[in-house]
Tab-separated table of C-alpha atoms and ligand atoms in Angstrom:
chain	number	residue	atom	x	y	z
A	102	MET	CA	-88.899	6.938	7.387
A	103	SER	CA	-88.657	3.188	7.200
A	104	GLU	CA	-91.280	3.210	4.386
A	105	LEU	CA	-88.576	4.767	2.253
A	106	THR	CA	-86.066	2.003	2.953
A	107	ASP	CA	-88.716	-0.698	2.591
A	108	LYS	CA	-89.852	0.697	-0.718
A	109	LEU	CA	-86.296	0.891	-2.019
A	110	LYS	CA	-85.554	-2.617	-0.777
A	111	LYS	CA	-88.533	-4.007	-2.722
A	112	GLU	CA	-87.578	-2.055	-5.812
A	113	ILE	CA	-84.042	-3.395	-5.710
A	114	GLU	CA	-85.181	-6.947	-5.095
A	115	SER	CA	-87.465	-6.916	-8.074
A	116	ALA	CA	-85.119	-5.081	-10.490
A	117	ARG	CA	-84.383	-7.096	-13.616
A	118	ILE	CA	-80.799	-7.148	-14.796
A	119	SER	CA	-80.336	-9.270	-17.877
A	120	THR	CA	-78.227	-7.117	-20.168
A	121	ARG	CA	-75.121	-4.974	-19.831
A	122	GLU	CA	-77.253	-1.880	-20.338
A	123	GLU	CA	-79.603	-2.872	-17.534
A	124	LEU	CA	-76.641	-3.515	-15.310
A	125	GLU	CA	-75.315	-0.023	-15.908
A	126	HIS	CA	-78.758	1.449	-15.420
A	127	PHE	CA	-79.083	-0.353	-12.069
A	128	ARG	CA	-75.731	0.913	-10.930
A	129	LEU	CA	-76.554	4.498	-11.850
A	130	THR	CA	-80.038	4.397	-10.329
A	131	TYR	CA	-79.081	2.943	-6.982
A	132	LEU	CA	-75.389	3.090	-6.339
A	133	SER	CA	-73.976	6.171	-8.044
A	134	LYS	CA	-73.350	9.390	-6.139
A	135	LYS	CA	-76.708	10.753	-7.228
A	136	GLY	CA	-78.497	7.399	-6.834
A	137	HIS	CA	-81.269	6.458	-4.420
A	138	VAL	CA	-79.011	4.831	-1.849
A	139	SER	CA	-76.855	7.936	-1.524
A	140	ALA	CA	-79.976	10.042	-1.220
A	141	LEU	CA	-81.108	7.940	1.772
A	142	LEU	CA	-77.647	7.955	3.311
A	143	SER	CA	-77.624	11.726	3.244
A	144	LYS	CA	-80.914	11.770	5.070
A	145	ILE	CA	-79.555	9.926	8.110
A	146	GLY	CA	-78.343	13.138	9.737
A	147	SER	CA	-81.745	14.753	9.616
A	148	VAL	CA	-83.602	11.876	11.250
A	149	ALA	CA	-84.736	12.278	14.886
A	150	ALA	CA	-82.105	10.955	17.265
A	151	GLU	CA	-84.272	8.065	18.616
A	152	GLU	CA	-84.865	6.676	15.119
A	153	ARG	CA	-81.464	7.409	13.680
A	154	LYS	CA	-79.775	4.156	14.646
A	155	ILE	CA	-82.495	1.917	13.235
A	156	PHE	CA	-82.822	4.009	10.078
A	157	GLY	CA	-79.083	3.982	9.543
A	158	GLN	CA	-78.994	0.202	9.844
A	159	LYS	CA	-81.808	-0.167	7.353
A	160	VAL	CA	-80.177	2.132	4.815
A	161	ASN	CA	-76.939	0.210	5.110
A	162	ALA	CA	-78.760	-3.084	4.655
A	163	VAL	CA	-80.337	-1.731	1.465
A	164	LYS	CA	-76.978	-0.519	0.262
A	165	GLN	CA	-75.505	-3.955	0.908
A	166	LEU	CA	-78.377	-5.557	-0.947
A	167	ALA	CA	-77.828	-3.333	-3.985
A	168	HIS	CA	-74.119	-4.151	-4.011
A	169	THR	CA	-74.719	-7.876	-3.771
A	170	LYS	CA	-77.272	-7.755	-6.571
A	171	LEU	CA	-74.879	-5.770	-8.770
A	172	LYS	CA	-72.019	-8.229	-8.165
A	173	GLU	CA	-74.198	-11.241	-8.903
A	174	ALA	CA	-75.528	-9.702	-12.095
A	175	GLU	CA	-71.999	-8.803	-13.186
A	176	GLN	CA	-70.795	-12.357	-12.715
A	177	ARG	CA	-73.805	-13.817	-14.463
A	178	LEU	CA	-73.436	-11.521	-17.484
A	179	HIS	CA	-69.732	-12.122	-17.696
A	180	SER	CA	-70.111	-15.892	-17.837
A	181	THR	CA	-72.988	-15.801	-20.336
A	182	LYS	CA	-70.904	-13.524	-22.521
A	183	LYS	CA	-68.177	-16.163	-22.567
A	184	SER	CA	-70.476	-19.050	-23.301
A	185	THR	CA	-72.293	-17.269	-26.133
A	186	ALA	CA	-68.906	-16.350	-27.636
A	187	LYS	CA	-67.978	-20.014	-27.513
A	188	ALA	CA	-71.160	-21.068	-29.179
A	189	THR	CA	-70.533	-18.710	-32.078
A	190	ASP	CA	-66.884	-19.693	-32.619
A	191	ASP	CA	-66.405	-21.470	-35.908
A	192	ILE	CA	-64.043	-24.244	-35.011
A	193	THR	CA	-63.574	-25.158	-38.661
A	194	LEU	CA	-61.765	-21.848	-39.350
A	195	PRO	CA	-57.973	-22.082	-39.701
A	196	ALA	CA	-56.087	-20.830	-36.630
A	197	SER	CA	-54.625	-17.318	-36.704
A	198	PRO	CA	-51.079	-17.538	-37.980
A	199	LEU	CA	-48.286	-17.328	-35.417
A	200	PRO	CA	-45.626	-14.831	-36.520
A	201	LEU	CA	-42.638	-16.915	-37.551
A	202	GLY	CA	-39.080	-15.647	-37.419
A	203	VAL	CA	-36.839	-15.829	-40.454
A	204	ALA	CA	-33.212	-16.778	-40.719
A	205	HIS	CA	-30.940	-13.707	-40.672
A	206	PRO	CA	-29.712	-12.777	-44.184
A	207	LEU	CA	-26.167	-13.600	-43.079
A	208	SER	CA	-27.232	-17.061	-41.921
A	209	GLN	CA	-29.080	-17.585	-45.192
A	210	THR	CA	-26.016	-16.550	-47.193
A	211	LEU	CA	-23.727	-18.719	-45.115
A	212	ARG	CA	-26.055	-21.667	-45.651
A	213	GLN	CA	-25.914	-21.148	-49.422
A	214	ILE	CA	-22.122	-20.891	-49.387
A	215	LYS	CA	-21.816	-24.087	-47.339
A	216	ASP	CA	-24.222	-25.803	-49.678
A	217	VAL	CA	-22.115	-24.953	-52.748
A	218	PHE	CA	-18.899	-26.259	-51.195
A	219	TYR	CA	-20.594	-29.295	-49.742
A	220	ARG	CA	-21.551	-30.235	-53.299
A	221	LEU	CA	-17.953	-29.690	-54.396
A	222	GLY	CA	-16.767	-32.170	-51.757
A	223	PHE	CA	-15.492	-29.755	-49.071
A	224	SER	CA	-15.940	-30.576	-45.376
A	225	ILE	CA	-16.332	-27.950	-42.637
A	226	ALA	CA	-13.745	-27.065	-39.987
A	227	ASP	CA	-13.473	-24.338	-37.385
A	228	GLY	CA	-11.048	-22.727	-34.966
A	229	PRO	CA	-10.936	-20.261	-32.056
A	230	GLU	CA	-11.795	-16.573	-32.356
A	231	VAL	CA	-9.038	-15.650	-29.892
A	232	GLU	CA	-5.853	-16.634	-31.712
A	233	ASP	CA	-2.177	-16.432	-30.990
A	234	ASP	CA	0.185	-14.459	-33.162
A	235	PHE	CA	1.723	-17.657	-34.548
A	236	HIS	CA	-1.505	-18.905	-36.140
A	237	ASN	CA	-2.901	-15.516	-37.136
A	238	PHE	CA	0.356	-14.168	-38.637
A	239	THR	CA	3.671	-15.979	-38.325
A	240	ALA	CA	2.714	-19.378	-39.727
A	241	LEU	CA	0.927	-17.571	-42.559
A	242	ASN	CA	4.267	-16.124	-43.649
A	243	PHE	CA	3.830	-12.627	-42.208
A	244	PRO	CA	7.426	-11.789	-41.184
A	245	PRO	CA	7.819	-9.988	-37.810
A	246	GLU	CA	7.387	-6.212	-38.169
A	247	HIS	CA	6.381	-6.714	-41.799
A	248	PRO	CA	4.044	-3.953	-43.065
A	249	ALA	CA	1.631	-6.624	-44.286
A	250	ARG	CA	0.574	-7.015	-40.625
A	251	ASP	CA	-0.713	-3.457	-40.776
A	252	MET	CA	-3.108	-4.415	-43.574
A	253	GLN	CA	-5.193	-5.901	-40.822
A	254	ASP	CA	-6.058	-3.608	-37.939
A	255	THR	CA	-5.715	-5.966	-35.040
A	256	PHE	CA	-7.503	-6.034	-31.674
A	257	PHE	CA	-4.894	-7.263	-29.223
A	258	ILE	CA	-5.980	-9.350	-26.230
A	259	ARG	CA	-2.439	-9.716	-24.858
A	260	LYS	CA	0.627	-7.922	-26.134
A	261	THR	CA	3.976	-9.034	-24.819
A	262	GLU	CA	7.658	-8.213	-25.207
A	263	ASP	CA	8.676	-11.602	-23.835
A	264	ALA	CA	10.083	-13.738	-26.653
A	265	ASP	CA	8.710	-16.963	-25.147
A	266	THR	CA	5.079	-15.849	-24.921
A	267	ASP	CA	2.917	-15.150	-27.900
A	268	ASP	CA	0.638	-12.149	-28.397
A	269	LEU	CA	-3.049	-12.995	-28.287
A	270	VAL	CA	-5.378	-11.343	-30.793
A	271	LEU	CA	-8.975	-11.470	-31.928
A	272	ARG	CA	-8.409	-13.260	-35.213
A	273	THR	CA	-8.343	-10.814	-38.108
A	274	HIS	CA	-9.198	-13.479	-40.671
A	275	THR	CA	-10.159	-17.163	-40.859
A	276	SER	CA	-6.824	-18.107	-42.469
A	277	PRO	CA	-5.345	-19.308	-39.102
A	278	VAL	CA	-7.838	-22.175	-39.232
A	279	GLN	CA	-5.951	-23.452	-42.317
A	280	ILE	CA	-2.855	-23.710	-40.145
A	281	ARG	CA	-4.681	-25.581	-37.358
A	282	LEU	CA	-6.228	-27.951	-39.868
A	283	MET	CA	-2.935	-28.772	-41.585
A	284	LYS	CA	-0.987	-29.052	-38.325
A	285	ASN	CA	-3.445	-31.563	-36.923
A	286	GLY	CA	-3.874	-33.795	-39.946
A	287	THR	CA	-2.279	-35.227	-43.039
A	288	PRO	CA	-3.026	-34.233	-46.633
A	289	PRO	CA	-5.219	-34.286	-48.635
A	290	PHE	CA	-7.310	-31.446	-47.140
A	291	ARG	CA	-10.451	-30.096	-48.686
A	292	SER	CA	-12.361	-27.935	-46.176
A	293	ILE	CA	-14.134	-24.672	-45.736
A	294	MET	CA	-13.801	-22.785	-42.464
A	295	PRO	CA	-16.583	-20.305	-41.759
A	296	GLY	CA	-16.364	-17.923	-38.825
A	297	ARG	CA	-16.386	-14.501	-37.283
A	298	VAL	CA	-13.380	-12.191	-37.582
A	299	TYR	CA	-12.520	-8.821	-36.030
A	300	ARG	CA	-10.821	-5.654	-37.269
A	301	ASN	CA	-10.125	-2.457	-35.423
A	302	GLU	CA	-11.479	-0.248	-38.188
A	303	SER	CA	-13.778	2.731	-38.029
A	304	ILE	CA	-17.394	1.739	-38.556
A	305	THR	CA	-18.846	2.924	-41.873
A	306	ALA	CA	-21.402	1.777	-44.452
A	307	LYS	CA	-18.702	-0.503	-45.874
A	308	SER	CA	-16.791	-1.731	-42.830
A	309	TYR	CA	-17.654	-3.025	-39.394
A	310	CYS	CA	-15.508	-4.030	-36.408
A	311	LEU	CA	-16.577	-7.634	-36.833
A	312	PHE	CA	-17.679	-9.610	-39.855
A	313	HIS	CA	-17.725	-13.134	-41.232
A	314	GLN	CA	-15.436	-14.977	-43.578
A	315	VAL	CA	-15.433	-18.384	-45.168
A	316	GLU	CA	-11.946	-19.722	-45.644
A	317	GLY	CA	-11.297	-22.518	-48.117
A	318	LEU	CA	-8.344	-24.869	-48.411
A	319	TYR	CA	-7.595	-27.615	-50.882
A	320	VAL	CA	-4.234	-29.366	-50.541
A	321	ASP	CA	-3.312	-32.486	-52.453
A	322	LYS	CA	-0.774	-33.697	-55.002
A	323	LYS	CA	-0.754	-31.546	-58.149
A	324	VAL	CA	-3.474	-29.030	-57.216
A	325	SER	CA	-3.355	-26.314	-59.877
A	326	LEU	CA	-4.228	-22.650	-60.310
A	327	ALA	CA	-6.673	-23.694	-63.053
A	328	GLU	CA	-8.598	-25.733	-60.464
A	329	LEU	CA	-8.736	-22.724	-58.163
A	330	LYS	CA	-10.112	-20.572	-60.979
A	331	ASP	CA	-12.691	-23.197	-61.893
A	332	THR	CA	-13.808	-23.561	-58.282
A	333	LEU	CA	-14.239	-19.802	-57.820
A	334	ILE	CA	-16.147	-19.379	-61.084
A	335	MET	CA	-18.411	-22.284	-60.233
A	336	PHE	CA	-18.976	-20.725	-56.827
A	337	VAL	CA	-20.073	-17.296	-58.095
A	338	GLU	CA	-22.272	-18.857	-60.752
A	339	MET	CA	-24.029	-20.990	-58.164
A	340	ILE	CA	-24.546	-18.058	-55.800
A	341	TYR	CA	-25.421	-15.282	-58.262
A	342	GLY	CA	-26.611	-17.172	-61.342
A	343	GLU	CA	-24.832	-17.982	-64.596
A	344	ASP	CA	-24.990	-14.467	-65.999
A	345	VAL	CA	-23.003	-13.051	-63.063
A	346	ARG	CA	-20.329	-10.574	-64.151
A	347	TYR	CA	-16.989	-11.275	-62.435
A	348	ARG	CA	-13.308	-10.616	-62.902
A	349	ILE	CA	-10.181	-12.189	-61.435
A	350	ARG	CA	-7.103	-10.005	-60.993
A	351	PRO	CA	-3.622	-10.415	-59.473
A	352	SER	CA	-3.101	-9.384	-55.858
A	353	PHE	CA	-0.802	-9.962	-52.907
A	354	PHE	CA	-1.117	-12.018	-49.711
A	355	PRO	CA	1.922	-13.266	-47.758
A	356	PHE	CA	0.463	-16.774	-47.522
A	357	THR	CA	-0.209	-17.348	-51.235
A	358	GLU	CA	1.887	-17.179	-54.388
A	359	PRO	CA	0.536	-16.264	-56.848
A	360	SER	CA	-2.332	-14.359	-55.208
A	361	LEU	CA	-5.510	-13.077	-56.753
A	362	GLU	CA	-8.754	-11.316	-55.967
A	363	MET	CA	-12.203	-11.779	-57.434
A	364	ASP	CA	-14.619	-8.914	-58.031
A	365	ILE	CA	-18.328	-8.884	-58.849
A	366	TRP	CA	-20.014	-6.125	-60.854
A	367	TRP	CA	-22.460	-4.215	-58.655
A	368	GLY	CA	-25.164	-2.054	-60.230
A	369	ASP	CA	-26.092	-1.407	-63.830
A	370	GLU	CA	-23.869	-0.919	-66.876
A	371	SER	CA	-23.300	2.827	-66.574
A	372	SER	CA	-23.409	3.561	-62.837
A	373	GLY	CA	-22.165	0.230	-61.423
A	374	LYS	CA	-18.724	-0.672	-60.089
A	375	TRP	CA	-16.523	-3.680	-59.279
A	376	LEU	CA	-16.668	-4.931	-55.689
A	377	GLU	CA	-14.160	-7.376	-54.245
A	378	ILE	CA	-15.689	-10.493	-52.679
A	379	LEU	CA	-12.689	-12.707	-51.999
A	380	GLY	CA	-8.943	-13.181	-51.944
A	381	ALA	CA	-7.302	-16.422	-53.036
A	382	GLY	CA	-4.119	-17.991	-54.302
A	383	MET	CA	-1.816	-21.002	-54.342
A	384	VAL	CA	-0.665	-21.858	-50.807
A	385	HIS	CA	2.847	-20.420	-50.308
A	386	PRO	CA	5.558	-23.096	-49.866
A	387	ASN	CA	6.619	-21.378	-46.601
A	388	VAL	CA	3.137	-22.002	-45.189
A	389	LEU	CA	3.258	-25.691	-46.111
A	390	GLN	CA	6.703	-25.922	-44.511
A	391	ALA	CA	5.494	-24.165	-41.327
A	392	VAL	CA	3.003	-26.999	-40.791
A	393	GLY	CA	5.372	-29.774	-41.820
A	394	ILE	CA	4.017	-30.552	-45.278
A	395	ASP	CA	6.493	-31.263	-48.060
A	396	SER	CA	5.933	-28.508	-50.615
A	397	GLU	CA	7.707	-30.555	-53.297
A	398	GLU	CA	5.121	-33.276	-52.995
A	399	TYR	CA	2.003	-31.269	-52.225
A	400	SER	CA	0.464	-28.080	-53.503
A	401	GLY	CA	-2.791	-26.395	-52.734
A	402	PHE	CA	-5.057	-23.451	-53.165
A	403	ALA	CA	-6.795	-21.303	-50.548
A	404	PHE	CA	-9.379	-18.582	-50.561
A	405	GLY	CA	-11.089	-16.311	-48.063
A	406	MET	CA	-14.388	-14.616	-48.772
A	407	GLY	CA	-16.393	-11.954	-46.951
A	408	VAL	CA	-19.868	-13.230	-46.110
A	409	GLU	CA	-21.280	-9.722	-45.546
A	410	ARG	CA	-20.041	-8.578	-48.955
A	411	ILE	CA	-21.560	-11.595	-50.648
A	412	ALA	CA	-24.898	-11.049	-48.870
A	413	MET	CA	-24.914	-7.308	-49.645
A	414	LEU	CA	-24.336	-7.981	-53.330
A	415	LYS	CA	-26.913	-10.741	-53.419
A	416	TYR	CA	-29.695	-8.810	-51.715
A	417	GLY	CA	-28.808	-5.245	-52.744
A	418	ILE	CA	-27.974	-4.069	-49.201
A	419	ASP	CA	-25.930	-0.859	-49.344
A	420	ASP	CA	-24.956	-0.459	-45.677
A	421	ILE	CA	-23.219	-3.226	-43.698
A	422	ARG	CA	-24.535	-1.816	-40.405
A	423	LEU	CA	-28.067	-2.901	-41.372
A	424	LEU	CA	-26.868	-6.479	-40.892
A	425	TYR	CA	-26.066	-5.760	-37.239
A	426	ASP	CA	-28.927	-3.460	-36.189
A	427	ASN	CA	-31.515	-6.242	-35.746
A	428	ASP	CA	-34.261	-3.950	-36.995
A	429	LEU	CA	-37.263	-6.219	-37.629
A	430	ARG	CA	-38.463	-4.034	-40.525
A	431	PHE	CA	-35.219	-4.880	-42.296
A	432	LEU	CA	-34.982	-8.539	-41.251
A	433	GLN	CA	-38.556	-9.391	-42.215
A	434	GLN	CA	-37.755	-8.667	-45.850
A	435	PHE	CA	-35.752	-11.909	-46.008
A	436	GLN	CA	-38.675	-14.355	-45.755
B	541	DAH	N1	-7.198	-13.739	-45.196
B	541	DAH	C1	-7.431	-12.796	-46.275
B	541	DAH	C2	-8.089	-11.542	-45.728
B	541	DAH	O1	-8.681	-11.592	-44.699
B	541	DAH	C3	-8.287	-13.400	-47.325
B	541	DAH	C4	-7.580	-14.492	-48.065
B	541	DAH	C5	-6.841	-14.208	-49.173
B	541	DAH	C6	-7.671	-15.787	-47.614
B	541	DAH	C7	-6.187	-15.197	-49.884
B	541	DAH	C8	-7.014	-16.802	-48.304
B	541	DAH	C9	-6.261	-16.480	-49.457
B	541	DAH	O2	-7.040	-18.076	-47.922
B	541	DAH	O3	-5.643	-17.483	-50.113
B	541	DAH	O4	-8.043	-10.527	-46.354
């Protein structure tokens, strides 16, 4: 019986394993279920009792030998595979590109808007997203209980009946930042105030519960409506190009008098329509008075634009929700 183990031992010792195929062949021949080692193992039971112990030890030694040889060959082949791969690498090739993110279309639009007003001499200011009723409404000439407050569906953070405490709201527009700016400084003011605003509206292709506005304020001696018009026209021409089709029409806001809105033509001649991108007007004397500015000496204009609207018109996006889904297939189109 021990001739069998000796013979197998020799065979295993002299087996050549220098390729992956030979490695697999070795494994199948000696160590698989139907291999030679298993065949010997299954013979142990039929060996005469006196010889069984010795035979069993020999078979196990052969099995161990086969395993060791397989392991060694595996390691050897693995490391040669690596080093040949290295030798064939062309280190002069450019590296594979790393996928780069892109700025969100809203960030890109906001950057362009800031750039336009920076060139026109406007600085940037900001204010809190949780506002009190005074800044969001009262100082902007919304009388208490006035229906104009219903124009803006407000998310209330704190609602109170106590006359000495103010309601707290998520700001419904960036106009309260005008009030903070004017209260804390002295004219002239020439700033834009970008930021996020919130409205308790149902979510549709055209409206979302939060969006972005850029507020603008210019207060100085003798600021005129003509300057406001010029600024707005310059703005749309710089954003959309000189052949942009726009119109300016009268409107109403409690904090401006007169008030106006600006629309941009969306679509082609026959099937297109006018879309509003901003509200504006001459700052109402009551607003100047609320922040302690003499409305006889100073005048000013203000505007508030919707960043989502401007982006949707610029890039042809027809559903505002796309701007908030963070779907990479959508975002990657804005390289
Ligand atoms: N706050 C207005 C809104 O959210 C937009 C607006 C209109 C802002 C006229 C202004 C303005 O500063 O003068 O609908």
